[in-house]
Coordinates of N, CA and C and ligand atoms in Angstrom, one line a residue:
M1 N 112.8 192.7 -85.4 CA 112.2 192.4 -86.7 C 113.0 191.3 -87.5
T2 N 112.4 190.3 -88.1 CA 112.9 189.1 -89.0 C 113.3 189.9 -90.3
W3 N 114.4 189.6 -90.8 CA 114.8 190.2 -92.2 C 114.5 188.8 -93.2
P4 N 113.5 188.9 -94.1 CA 113.0 187.9 -94.6 C 113.6 187.7 -96.1
A5 N 114.2 186.5 -96.3 CA 114.8 186.2 -97.6 C 114.0 185.2 -98.4
T6 N 113.7 185.3 -99.5 CA 113.1 184.3 -100.5 C 113.8 183.9 -101.7
V7 N 113.9 182.8 -101.8 CA 114.9 182.2 -103.0 C 113.9 181.6 -104.0
I8 N 113.9 182.0 -105.3 CA 112.9 181.3 -106.2 C 114.0 180.5 -107.0
T9 N 113.8 179.0 -107.1 CA 114.7 178.3 -107.6 C 114.2 176.9 -108.3
L10 N 115.0 176.3 -109.1 CA 114.5 174.9 -109.2 C 115.2 173.9 -108.4
Y11 N 115.9 174.4 -107.5 CA 116.4 173.3 -106.4 C 116.5 173.9 -105.1
P12 N 115.1 174.0 -104.6 CA 114.8 174.5 -103.2 C 115.4 173.7 -102.1
E13 N 115.9 172.4 -102.5 CA 116.5 171.6 -101.4 C 118.0 172.1 -101.2
M14 N 118.7 172.9 -102.1 CA 119.8 173.4 -101.9 C 120.0 174.6 -100.8
F15 N 118.7 174.9 -100.0 CA 118.6 175.9 -99.1 C 118.0 175.3 -97.7
P16 N 118.5 175.8 -96.7 CA 119.6 176.9 -96.5 C 121.0 176.4 -96.6
G17 N 121.2 175.1 -96.7 CA 122.5 174.5 -97.0 C 123.5 175.1 -96.0
P18 N 124.7 175.5 -96.4 CA 125.6 176.0 -95.4 C 125.0 177.2 -94.5
L19 N 124.2 177.9 -95.1 CA 123.5 179.1 -94.1 C 122.7 178.6 -92.9
G20 N 122.4 177.3 -92.8 CA 121.8 176.6 -91.8 C 122.7 176.4 -90.6
L21 N 124.0 176.6 -90.8 CA 125.1 176.5 -89.8 C 125.8 177.7 -89.4
S22 N 126.5 177.3 -88.3 CA 127.4 178.6 -87.7 C 126.7 179.9 -87.4
L23 N 127.1 181.1 -87.6 CA 126.6 182.3 -87.3 C 125.3 182.4 -87.8
A24 N 125.2 182.0 -89.4 CA 123.8 182.5 -90.1 C 122.8 181.6 -89.6
G25 N 123.1 180.0 -89.3 CA 122.1 179.1 -88.7 C 121.8 179.6 -87.4
R26 N 122.6 180.1 -86.5 CA 122.4 180.4 -85.3 C 121.2 181.7 -85.2
A27 N 121.5 182.5 -86.2 CA 120.8 183.8 -86.2 C 119.3 183.4 -86.8
M28 N 119.2 182.4 -87.7 CA 117.9 181.9 -88.3 C 117.1 181.4 -87.1
G29 N 117.8 180.6 -86.4 CA 117.1 179.8 -85.2 C 116.6 181.0 -84.1
E30 N 117.1 182.2 -84.0 CA 116.8 183.0 -83.2 C 115.8 184.0 -83.7
G31 N 115.5 183.7 -85.1 CA 114.5 184.8 -85.8 C 115.1 186.1 -86.2
V32 N 116.4 186.0 -86.4 CA 116.8 187.3 -87.0 C 116.6 187.4 -88.4
W33 N 116.7 186.4 -89.2 CA 116.2 186.2 -90.6 C 115.5 185.1 -90.7
S34 N 114.9 184.9 -91.9 CA 114.1 183.9 -92.3 C 114.4 183.5 -93.7
L35 N 114.3 182.1 -94.3 CA 114.5 182.1 -95.5 C 113.6 180.9 -96.1
E36 N 113.0 181.5 -97.1 CA 111.9 180.4 -97.8 C 112.3 180.2 -99.1
A37 N 112.4 179.0 -99.7 CA 112.8 178.7 -101.0 C 111.4 178.2 -101.7
V38 N 111.3 178.9 -102.7 CA 110.2 178.8 -103.7 C 110.5 177.8 -104.9
Q39 N 109.6 176.7 -105.3 CA 110.0 176.0 -106.4 C 109.4 176.8 -107.6
L40 N 110.3 177.2 -108.5 CA 109.9 177.9 -109.6 C 108.8 177.0 -110.5
R41 N 109.2 175.7 -110.5 CA 108.4 174.9 -111.4 C 106.9 174.8 -111.1
D42 N 106.5 175.3 -109.8 CA 105.3 175.3 -109.2 C 104.4 176.3 -110.1
F43 N 105.0 177.3 -110.7 CA 104.2 178.4 -111.4 C 104.2 178.0 -112.9
A44 N 104.6 177.0 -113.4 CA 104.6 176.4 -114.8 C 103.0 176.2 -115.0
T45 N 102.5 176.2 -116.2 CA 101.1 176.2 -116.4 C 100.8 175.0 -117.2
D46 N 101.8 174.2 -118.0 CA 101.5 173.2 -118.8 C 101.7 172.0 -118.0
K47 N 101.1 170.8 -118.7 CA 101.0 169.5 -117.9 C 102.5 168.8 -117.7
H48 N 103.5 169.4 -118.5 CA 104.9 168.9 -118.1 C 105.6 169.8 -117.2
R49 N 104.9 170.9 -116.7 CA 105.5 171.8 -115.9 C 106.7 172.4 -116.3
S50 N 106.7 172.8 -117.6 CA 108.0 173.4 -118.2 C 108.2 174.8 -117.6
V51 N 109.5 174.9 -117.5 CA 109.8 176.2 -117.1 C 110.8 177.1 -118.1
D52 N 111.2 176.3 -119.1 CA 112.5 176.7 -120.0 C 111.8 176.5 -121.4
D53 N 112.5 177.2 -122.4 CA 112.2 176.9 -123.8 C 113.4 177.0 -124.6
T54 N 113.6 176.8 -125.8 CA 114.7 176.9 -126.7 C 115.1 178.6 -126.9
P55 N 116.2 179.0 -127.2 CA 116.6 180.3 -127.4 C 115.9 180.8 -128.8
A56 N 115.2 181.9 -128.7 CA 114.9 182.6 -129.9 C 116.1 182.9 -130.8
G57 N 116.0 182.6 -132.1 CA 117.2 182.8 -132.9 C 118.1 181.6 -133.1
G58 N 117.9 180.5 -132.1 CA 118.6 179.1 -132.3 C 119.9 179.2 -131.3
G59 N 120.6 178.3 -131.4 CA 121.7 178.2 -130.3 C 121.5 177.2 -129.5
P60 N 122.6 176.7 -128.5 CA 122.6 175.9 -127.6 C 121.8 176.0 -126.4
G61 N 121.4 175.1 -125.6 CA 120.7 175.4 -124.2 C 119.3 175.7 -124.3
M62 N 118.9 176.1 -123.1 CA 117.4 176.4 -122.8 C 117.4 177.9 -122.0
V63 N 116.3 178.4 -122.1 CA 116.3 179.6 -121.5 C 115.1 179.8 -120.5
L64 N 115.2 180.4 -119.5 CA 114.0 180.2 -118.5 C 112.9 181.3 -119.0
R65 N 111.6 180.8 -119.1 CA 110.6 181.6 -119.5 C 110.1 182.6 -118.8
A66 N 109.9 184.0 -119.3 CA 109.5 185.1 -118.7 C 108.3 184.9 -118.1
D67 N 107.3 184.2 -118.6 CA 106.0 184.3 -118.0 C 106.0 183.4 -116.8
V68 N 106.7 182.4 -116.7 CA 106.6 181.6 -115.6 C 107.7 182.4 -114.3
L69 N 108.6 182.9 -114.9 CA 109.4 183.8 -113.9 C 108.4 184.7 -113.2
A70 N 107.8 185.5 -114.1 CA 106.6 186.7 -113.6 C 105.6 186.1 -112.5
A71 N 105.1 185.0 -112.8 CA 104.1 184.4 -112.0 C 104.9 184.1 -110.6
A72 N 106.0 183.7 -110.7 CA 106.6 183.4 -109.3 C 106.9 184.6 -108.5
I73 N 107.5 185.7 -109.5 CA 107.9 186.9 -108.6 C 106.6 187.6 -108.1
D74 N 105.5 187.6 -108.9 CA 104.1 188.3 -108.6 C 103.8 187.5 -107.1
A75 N 103.8 186.2 -107.2 CA 103.3 185.5 -106.0 C 104.2 185.9 -104.8
V76 N 105.3 186.0 -104.9 CA 106.4 186.3 -103.7 C 106.0 187.9 -103.4
R77 N 106.0 188.7 -104.3 CA 105.6 190.1 -104.2 C 104.5 190.3 -103.4
A78 N 103.4 189.6 -103.7 CA 102.3 189.8 -103.0 C 102.4 189.5 -101.4
T79 N 103.4 188.8 -100.9 CA 103.5 188.8 -99.4 C 104.7 189.5 -99.1
R80 N 105.7 189.8 -99.9 CA 106.9 190.8 -99.7 C 106.9 191.8 -100.6
P81 N 106.1 192.9 -100.4 CA 106.2 193.9 -101.6 C 107.4 194.8 -101.5
D82 N 108.0 195.0 -100.3 CA 108.9 195.7 -100.1 C 110.4 195.3 -100.3
A83 N 110.5 193.9 -100.4 CA 111.7 193.3 -100.7 C 112.2 193.4 -102.1
P84 N 113.3 194.1 -102.5 CA 113.9 194.1 -103.7 C 114.1 192.6 -104.4
V85 N 113.7 192.5 -105.7 CA 113.9 191.2 -106.6 C 115.3 191.4 -107.3
L86 N 116.3 190.4 -107.1 CA 117.5 190.5 -107.5 C 117.6 189.2 -108.2
A87 N 118.1 189.3 -109.5 CA 118.4 188.1 -110.3 C 120.0 187.7 -110.2
M88 N 120.1 186.5 -110.1 CA 121.7 186.3 -110.1 C 122.3 185.9 -111.4
T89 N 123.1 186.7 -111.9 CA 123.4 186.5 -113.5 C 124.8 186.9 -113.6
P90 N 125.7 186.3 -114.4 CA 127.1 186.8 -114.6 C 127.0 188.2 -115.5
R91 N 125.8 188.5 -116.1 CA 125.6 189.7 -116.7 C 125.4 190.8 -116.1
G92 N 125.0 190.7 -114.6 CA 124.8 191.6 -113.6 C 125.7 192.7 -113.2
R93 N 125.3 193.7 -112.5 CA 126.3 194.5 -111.7 C 127.0 193.8 -110.5
P94 N 128.4 193.9 -110.7 CA 129.0 193.1 -109.6 C 128.7 193.5 -108.3
L95 N 128.5 192.7 -107.2 CA 128.0 192.8 -106.0 C 129.3 193.5 -105.2
T96 N 128.9 194.4 -104.4 CA 129.8 195.2 -103.6 C 129.5 195.1 -102.2
Q97 N 130.3 195.3 -101.3 CA 129.8 195.5 -99.8 C 129.1 196.6 -99.6
A98 N 129.2 197.7 -100.4 CA 128.1 198.7 -100.3 C 126.7 198.3 -100.6
R99 N 126.6 197.6 -101.6 CA 125.1 197.0 -101.9 C 124.8 196.1 -101.0
V100 N 125.7 195.3 -100.4 CA 125.3 194.1 -99.3 C 124.8 195.0 -98.1
R101 N 125.6 196.1 -97.8 CA 125.1 196.8 -96.5 C 123.6 197.5 -96.8
E102 N 123.4 197.8 -97.9 CA 122.0 198.4 -98.4 C 121.0 197.4 -98.1
L103 N 121.3 196.2 -98.6 CA 120.4 195.2 -98.7 C 120.0 194.8 -97.4
A104 N 121.3 194.6 -96.4 CA 121.0 194.1 -95.1 C 120.1 195.2 -94.3
A105 N 120.4 196.4 -94.7 CA 119.5 197.4 -93.9 C 118.2 197.5 -94.4
G106 N 117.7 196.8 -95.4 CA 116.5 196.9 -96.1 C 115.2 195.8 -95.7
A107 N 114.4 195.7 -96.4 CA 113.2 194.9 -96.0 C 113.3 193.5 -96.6
G108 N 114.7 192.9 -96.6 CA 114.8 191.7 -97.0 C 115.1 191.5 -98.4
V109 N 115.2 190.4 -99.1 CA 115.4 190.1 -100.4 C 114.8 188.9 -101.1
T110 N 114.5 189.2 -102.4 CA 113.9 188.0 -103.2 C 114.8 187.8 -104.1
L111 N 115.4 186.5 -104.3 CA 116.4 186.3 -105.1 C 116.0 185.1 -106.2
L112 N 116.4 185.6 -107.5 CA 115.8 184.6 -108.7 C 117.1 183.9 -109.1
C113 N 117.2 182.5 -109.1 CA 118.2 181.8 -109.4 C 118.1 181.4 -111.0
G114 N 118.9 181.6 -111.7 CA 119.1 181.1 -113.1 C 119.8 179.6 -113.1
R115 N 119.3 179.1 -114.3 CA 119.8 177.8 -114.5 C 120.1 177.8 -116.3
F116 N 120.5 176.8 -116.8 CA 120.7 176.7 -118.3 C 121.4 178.0 -118.7
E117 N 120.7 178.5 -120.0 CA 121.5 179.6 -120.4 C 121.2 180.9 -119.8
G118 N 120.1 180.7 -118.8 CA 119.7 181.9 -118.0 C 118.3 182.5 -118.2
F119 N 118.0 183.8 -118.0 CA 116.6 184.2 -118.2 C 116.2 184.9 -119.3
D120 N 115.0 184.7 -119.8 CA 114.4 185.6 -120.6 C 114.7 187.2 -120.5
E121 N 115.4 187.9 -121.2 CA 115.6 189.4 -121.0 C 114.5 190.1 -120.4
R122 N 113.5 189.9 -121.0 CA 112.1 190.6 -120.9 C 111.7 190.8 -119.4
I123 N 112.3 189.7 -118.6 CA 111.7 189.8 -117.4 C 112.2 191.0 -116.5
F124 N 113.6 191.5 -116.8 CA 114.2 192.5 -116.0 C 113.3 193.8 -115.9
A125 N 113.0 194.2 -117.2 CA 112.3 195.5 -117.0 C 111.0 195.2 -116.8
A126 N 110.2 194.1 -117.1 CA 108.8 194.1 -116.8 C 108.4 193.9 -115.4
R127 N 109.4 193.3 -114.5 CA 109.2 193.2 -113.3 C 110.3 194.0 -112.2
D128 N 110.9 195.0 -112.8 CA 111.9 195.6 -112.1 C 112.8 194.7 -111.2
V129 N 113.4 194.0 -112.0 CA 114.4 193.0 -111.4 C 115.8 193.5 -111.6
E130 N 116.5 193.7 -110.4 CA 118.1 194.0 -110.4 C 118.9 192.9 -110.8
E131 N 119.9 192.9 -111.7 CA 120.9 192.0 -112.2 C 122.0 192.1 -111.3
V132 N 122.3 191.0 -110.6 CA 123.5 190.9 -109.7 C 124.4 189.8 -110.1
S133 N 125.8 190.1 -110.3 CA 126.9 189.1 -110.5 C 127.7 189.1 -109.2
I134 N 128.0 187.9 -108.8 CA 129.0 187.7 -107.7 C 130.5 187.6 -108.2
G135 N 130.6 187.9 -109.6 CA 132.2 187.8 -110.1 C 132.2 187.4 -111.4
D136 N 133.4 187.6 -112.1 CA 133.6 187.5 -113.6 C 134.0 186.1 -113.7
Y137 N 133.1 184.9 -113.5 CA 133.3 183.8 -113.9 C 131.7 183.2 -114.1
V138 N 131.6 182.0 -114.6 CA 130.3 181.4 -114.7 C 130.1 180.3 -113.8
L139 N 129.0 180.2 -113.1 CA 128.5 179.2 -112.2 C 127.5 178.3 -113.0
S140 N 127.4 176.9 -112.7 CA 126.3 176.5 -113.3 C 124.9 176.9 -112.8
G141 N 124.7 177.3 -111.9 CA 123.2 177.9 -111.3 C 123.5 179.0 -110.4
G142 N 122.2 179.6 -110.3 CA 122.2 180.9 -109.3 C 122.2 180.5 -107.9
E143 N 122.0 179.4 -107.7 CA 121.8 178.9 -106.1 C 123.0 179.3 -105.3
T144 N 124.2 178.9 -105.7 CA 125.5 179.4 -105.2 C 125.7 180.8 -104.9
A145 N 125.3 181.3 -106.0 CA 125.4 182.9 -105.9 C 124.6 183.5 -105.0
A146 N 123.3 182.9 -104.8 CA 122.3 183.5 -103.8 C 122.8 183.2 -102.7
L147 N 123.4 182.1 -102.2 CA 124.0 181.6 -100.8 C 125.0 182.8 -100.4
V148 N 125.9 183.1 -101.6 CA 126.9 184.1 -101.4 C 126.5 185.4 -100.8
L149 N 125.4 185.8 -101.6 CA 124.8 187.1 -101.4 C 124.1 187.2 -100.0
L150 N 123.5 186.0 -99.6 CA 122.8 186.0 -98.4 C 123.7 186.0 -97.2
D151 N 124.8 185.1 -97.4 CA 125.7 185.0 -96.3 C 126.3 186.5 -96.0
A152 N 126.6 187.1 -97.1 CA 127.3 188.6 -97.0 C 126.3 189.5 -96.3
C153 N 125.0 189.3 -96.4 CA 124.0 190.2 -95.8 C 123.6 189.9 -94.4
V154 N 123.5 188.3 -94.3 CA 123.1 188.0 -92.8 C 124.2 188.3 -91.9
R155 N 125.3 188.3 -92.1 CA 126.5 188.6 -91.1 C 126.4 189.8 -90.8
L156 N 125.7 190.9 -91.5 CA 125.8 192.2 -91.1 C 124.4 192.6 -90.2
L157 N 123.4 191.7 -90.2 CA 122.2 191.9 -89.5 C 122.3 192.1 -88.0
P158 N 121.7 193.0 -87.2 CA 122.1 193.4 -85.9 C 122.0 192.1 -85.1
G159 N 123.2 192.0 -84.4 CA 123.2 190.8 -83.3 C 123.9 189.5 -84.0
V160 N 124.3 189.5 -85.2 CA 124.6 188.3 -85.9 C 126.2 188.1 -85.4
M161 N 126.9 189.2 -85.7 CA 128.4 189.1 -85.3 C 128.6 189.5 -83.9
G162 N 129.7 188.7 -83.5 CA 129.9 188.9 -82.0 C 130.0 190.2 -81.6
A163 N 131.2 190.9 -81.8 CA 131.4 192.2 -81.4 C 130.8 193.2 -82.5
P164 N 130.2 194.3 -82.0 CA 129.7 195.1 -83.0 C 130.7 195.9 -83.9
S165 N 131.8 195.8 -83.5 CA 133.1 196.5 -84.1 C 133.6 195.5 -85.0
S166 N 133.4 194.4 -85.0 CA 134.3 193.4 -85.7 C 134.1 193.5 -87.2
G167 N 133.1 194.1 -87.8 CA 132.9 194.2 -89.2 C 133.5 195.6 -89.6
E168 N 133.9 196.6 -88.7 CA 134.1 198.0 -89.3 C 135.5 197.9 -90.0
Q169 N 136.4 197.1 -89.6 CA 137.9 197.3 -90.2 C 137.9 196.2 -91.4
E170 N 136.8 195.5 -91.6 CA 137.2 194.5 -92.5 C 137.4 195.0 -93.8
S171 N 137.9 194.0 -94.8 CA 138.2 194.4 -96.3 C 136.8 195.2 -96.7
H172 N 137.2 196.0 -97.5 CA 135.9 196.7 -98.4 C 135.3 197.6 -97.6
E173 N 135.3 197.7 -96.2 CA 134.5 198.4 -95.5 C 134.7 199.9 -95.7
A174 N 136.2 200.2 -95.7 CA 136.6 201.6 -95.6 C 137.2 201.9 -97.0
G175 N 136.9 201.0 -98.2 CA 137.5 201.2 -99.2 C 138.8 200.5 -99.4
L176 N 139.4 200.0 -98.4 CA 140.7 199.2 -98.3 C 140.6 197.9 -98.1
L177 N 141.4 197.0 -98.3 CA 141.6 195.5 -97.7 C 142.0 195.5 -96.3
E178 N 141.6 194.6 -95.5 CA 142.1 194.6 -94.0 C 143.5 194.4 -93.9
H179 N 144.0 194.9 -92.9 CA 145.5 194.6 -92.6 C 145.5 193.0 -92.2
P180 N 146.9 192.4 -92.4 CA 146.9 191.0 -92.0 C 146.9 190.8 -90.5
H181 N 146.5 189.6 -90.3 CA 146.2 189.1 -88.7 C 147.5 188.1 -88.6
Y182 N 147.5 187.9 -87.0 CA 148.5 186.9 -86.7 C 148.0 186.4 -85.4
T183 N 148.6 185.3 -84.8 CA 148.1 184.7 -83.7 C 149.4 183.8 -83.1
R184 N 148.9 183.3 -81.9 CA 150.2 182.5 -81.5 C 150.5 181.0 -82.1
P185 N 151.7 180.5 -82.2 CA 152.8 181.1 -81.5 C 153.5 182.3 -82.1
A186 N 154.5 182.9 -81.2 CA 155.2 184.2 -81.7 C 156.0 183.9 -82.8
V187 N 156.7 182.7 -82.7 CA 157.5 182.2 -83.9 C 157.0 181.0 -84.3
W188 N 156.8 181.0 -85.6 CA 156.4 179.7 -86.3 C 157.0 179.6 -87.6
D189 N 157.7 178.5 -87.7 CA 158.3 178.0 -89.1 C 159.6 179.1 -89.3
G190 N 160.1 179.6 -88.2 CA 161.2 180.6 -88.4 C 160.5 182.0 -88.6
R191 N 159.4 182.2 -88.6 CA 158.8 183.6 -89.1 C 158.1 184.1 -87.5
A192 N 158.6 185.3 -87.4 CA 158.1 186.1 -86.1 C 156.9 186.9 -86.4
I193 N 156.0 187.1 -85.4 CA 154.9 187.8 -85.6 C 155.6 189.6 -85.6
P194 N 155.1 190.3 -86.5 CA 155.7 191.7 -86.5 C 155.9 192.3 -84.8
E195 N 156.9 192.8 -84.6 CA 157.3 193.2 -83.3 C 156.3 194.2 -82.6
V196 N 155.7 195.0 -83.7 CA 154.9 196.1 -83.0 C 153.4 195.5 -82.4
L197 N 153.1 194.4 -83.0 CA 151.9 193.7 -82.5 C 152.2 193.1 -81.1
R198 N 153.3 192.9 -80.6 CA 153.6 192.6 -79.4 C 154.0 193.7 -78.4
S199 N 154.0 194.9 -79.0 CA 154.6 196.1 -78.1 C 153.4 196.6 -77.1
G200 N 152.2 196.4 -77.3 CA 151.2 196.8 -76.4 C 150.9 198.2 -76.4
D201 N 151.5 199.0 -77.4 CA 151.3 200.2 -77.7 C 150.2 200.4 -78.9
H202 N 148.9 200.8 -78.3 CA 147.9 200.6 -79.1 C 147.7 201.6 -80.4
A203 N 148.3 202.9 -80.0 CA 148.5 203.9 -81.0 C 149.4 203.3 -82.1
K204 N 150.3 202.9 -81.8 CA 151.5 202.4 -82.9 C 150.9 201.1 -83.6
I205 N 150.1 200.4 -82.9 CA 149.5 199.2 -83.6 C 148.5 199.7 -84.5
A206 N 147.8 200.6 -84.3 CA 146.7 201.2 -85.1 C 147.3 201.8 -86.4
A207 N 148.3 202.6 -86.2 CA 149.3 203.1 -87.2 C 149.7 202.0 -88.2
W208 N 150.4 201.0 -87.5 CA 150.9 199.9 -88.5 C 149.9 199.2 -89.1
R209 N 148.7 199.0 -88.6 CA 147.7 198.4 -89.3 C 147.1 199.2 -90.6
T210 N 146.9 200.5 -90.2 CA 146.6 201.4 -91.4 C 147.6 201.5 -92.5
A211 N 149.0 201.3 -92.1 CA 149.8 201.5 -93.2 C 149.9 200.0 -93.8
E212 N 149.8 199.0 -93.2 CA 149.7 197.7 -93.9 C 148.4 197.5 -94.9
A213 N 147.4 198.1 -94.2 CA 146.2 198.0 -95.2 C 146.4 198.7 -96.4
E214 N 146.9 199.9 -96.3 CA 147.0 200.9 -97.5 C 148.1 200.1 -98.5
A215 N 149.2 199.6 -97.9 CA 150.1 198.9 -98.7 C 149.6 197.7 -99.4
D216 N 149.0 196.9 -98.8 CA 148.6 195.7 -99.3 C 147.4 196.0 -100.4
T217 N 146.4 197.2 -100.0 CA 145.4 197.4 -101.1 C 146.1 198.0 -102.4
R218 N 147.4 198.9 -102.3 CA 148.0 199.3 -103.4 C 148.4 198.2 -104.4
L219 N 149.2 197.3 -103.7 CA 149.9 196.1 -104.2 C 148.9 195.2 -104.8
R220 N 147.9 194.8 -104.1 CA 147.0 193.6 -104.5 C 145.8 194.1 -105.3
R221 N 145.3 195.3 -105.1 CA 144.2 195.6 -105.6 C 144.2 197.2 -106.1
P222 N 145.2 197.5 -107.3 CA 145.3 198.9 -107.7 C 144.0 199.4 -108.1
D223 N 143.0 198.7 -108.4 CA 141.6 199.3 -108.7 C 140.9 200.1 -107.5
L224 N 141.0 199.3 -106.5 CA 140.4 199.8 -105.1 C 141.5 201.1 -104.6
W225 N 142.7 201.0 -104.6 CA 143.6 201.9 -104.3 C 143.4 203.2 -104.9
E226 N 143.1 203.1 -106.4 CA 142.8 204.5 -107.1 C 141.7 205.0 -106.6
R227 N 140.6 204.3 -106.5 CA 139.3 204.8 -105.9 C 139.5 205.5 -104.4
Y228 N 140.2 204.9 -103.7 CA 140.6 205.3 -102.3 C 141.3 206.7 -102.3
V229 N 142.3 206.6 -103.1 CA 143.3 207.8 -103.3 C 142.5 209.0 -103.7
S230 N 141.9 208.7 -104.8 CA 141.1 210.0 -105.4 C 140.0 210.5 -104.3
A231 N 139.5 209.6 -103.6 CA 138.5 210.1 -102.7 C 139.2 210.9 -101.5
R232 N 140.6 210.6 -101.3 CA 141.2 211.4 -100.3 C 141.7 212.5 -100.9
V233 N 142.1 212.7 -102.1 CA 142.5 214.0 -102.7 C 141.4 214.9 -102.6
K234 N 140.1 214.5 -103.0 CA 139.1 215.4 -102.9 C 138.7 216.0 -101.6
S235 N 138.9 215.3 -100.6 CA 138.7 215.6 -99.3 C 139.8 215.2 -98.3
P236 N 140.8 215.9 -98.2 CA 142.0 215.3 -97.4 C 141.6 215.4 -96.0
S237 N 140.8 215.9 -95.3 CA 140.4 215.7 -93.9 C 139.4 214.7 -93.8
G238 N 138.7 214.6 -94.9 CA 137.4 213.4 -94.7 C 137.6 212.3 -95.4
A239 N 139.0 211.9 -95.8 CA 139.1 210.9 -96.8 C 138.4 209.4 -96.3
R240 N 138.7 209.2 -95.0 CA 138.1 207.9 -94.4 C 136.6 208.0 -94.7
R241 N 135.9 209.1 -94.1 CA 134.7 209.2 -94.1 C 134.0 209.1 -95.6
E242 N 134.6 209.9 -96.4 CA 134.1 209.9 -97.7 C 134.1 208.4 -98.3
N243 N 135.1 207.8 -98.2 CA 135.2 206.3 -98.5 C 134.2 205.5 -98.0
K244 N 134.0 205.9 -96.7 CA 132.8 205.1 -96.1 C 131.5 205.4 -96.8
D245 N 131.2 206.7 -97.1 CA 129.9 207.3 -97.7 C 129.8 206.5 -99.0
E246 N 131.0 206.4 -99.7 CA 130.9 205.8 -101.0 C 130.5 204.4 -101.1
E247 N 130.9 203.7 -100.0 CA 130.8 202.2 -99.8 C 129.5 202.1 -99.4
A248 N 128.9 203.0 -98.4 CA 127.6 202.8 -97.7 C 126.5 202.8 -98.6
Ligands
SAM301 N1 124.6 182.0 -120.4 C1 124.8 182.8 -119.2 C2 126.0 183.8 -119.6 O1 126.9 183.5 -120.4 O2 125.7 185.0 -119.2 C3 125.4 181.8 -118.1 C4 124.5 180.8 -117.6 S1 124.9 180.2 -116.1 C5 125.3 178.6 -116.9 C6 123.6 179.6 -115.3 C7 122.9 180.5 -114.1 O3 124.1 180.6 -113.1 C8 122.9 181.8 -114.5 O4 121.5 182.3 -115.0 C9 122.9 182.6 -113.2 O5 121.8 182.4 -112.4 C10 123.9 181.7 -112.5 N2 125.3 182.2 -112.6 C11 126.3 181.9 -113.2 N3 127.4 182.8 -113.1 C12 127.0 183.7 -112.2 C13 127.7 184.8 -111.6 N4 129.0 185.0 -111.8 N5 127.0 185.5 -110.8 C14 125.7 185.3 -110.5 N6 125.1 184.3 -110.9 C15 125.6 183.6 -111.7

């Protein structure tokens, strides 16, 4: 079954962009997912095809009009009623791997890309739109955020990644950052690959990787580490499972 993505944007020519290449591009060619970019301006009703207006209360910039956004959302929902509608906005809930997994397992997505100062606030409640941020910084438009979200979802669709297990140990899947990787040459720039990785002892390698993942998470992301540890304290025997459930 094809996982359908629809992007409502003032710049449809920005899609599929990088998602037309590599894993995502191949998967699109094979019909694993589809992408339709819808021009927001097509839903304007005046002769200038206006999609924005000045902010109520004054201030700089322009705001995307709720009536135009609603018309675009309604038109897409008529053909994709089950796909959740997500607006890209720095005011939204930070995107997580857990949410990405849910979206990838669902009926596709419809993404709204902002421009200028963003969206008229009334659209979110009026059309049941989820607000999503891809990080604590400000982009010039929602298109790059939509590409990020789609990339994260598409790589999880069945058959897109080479080995089915290749995603399981990755950063954020079990509440930890992934362990570090090395490849040949065995010594480079005077730096050797950790001896254990050349031992051929799979149990030792697995233990080393877990220890490295935990140490790196503790040092680099104390916020993730705290969540991981508290899940482990709650259920010492099921720590890993519980973390997965929280993430899933
Ligand atoms: N005035 C807005 C604010 O301060 O929250 C920023 C608007 S930004 C210049 C224009 C558009 O880029 C936003 O409407 C949104 O679609 C997108 N955007 C910017 N930063 C983003 C982020 N961190 N995550 C998701 N979308 C973002």
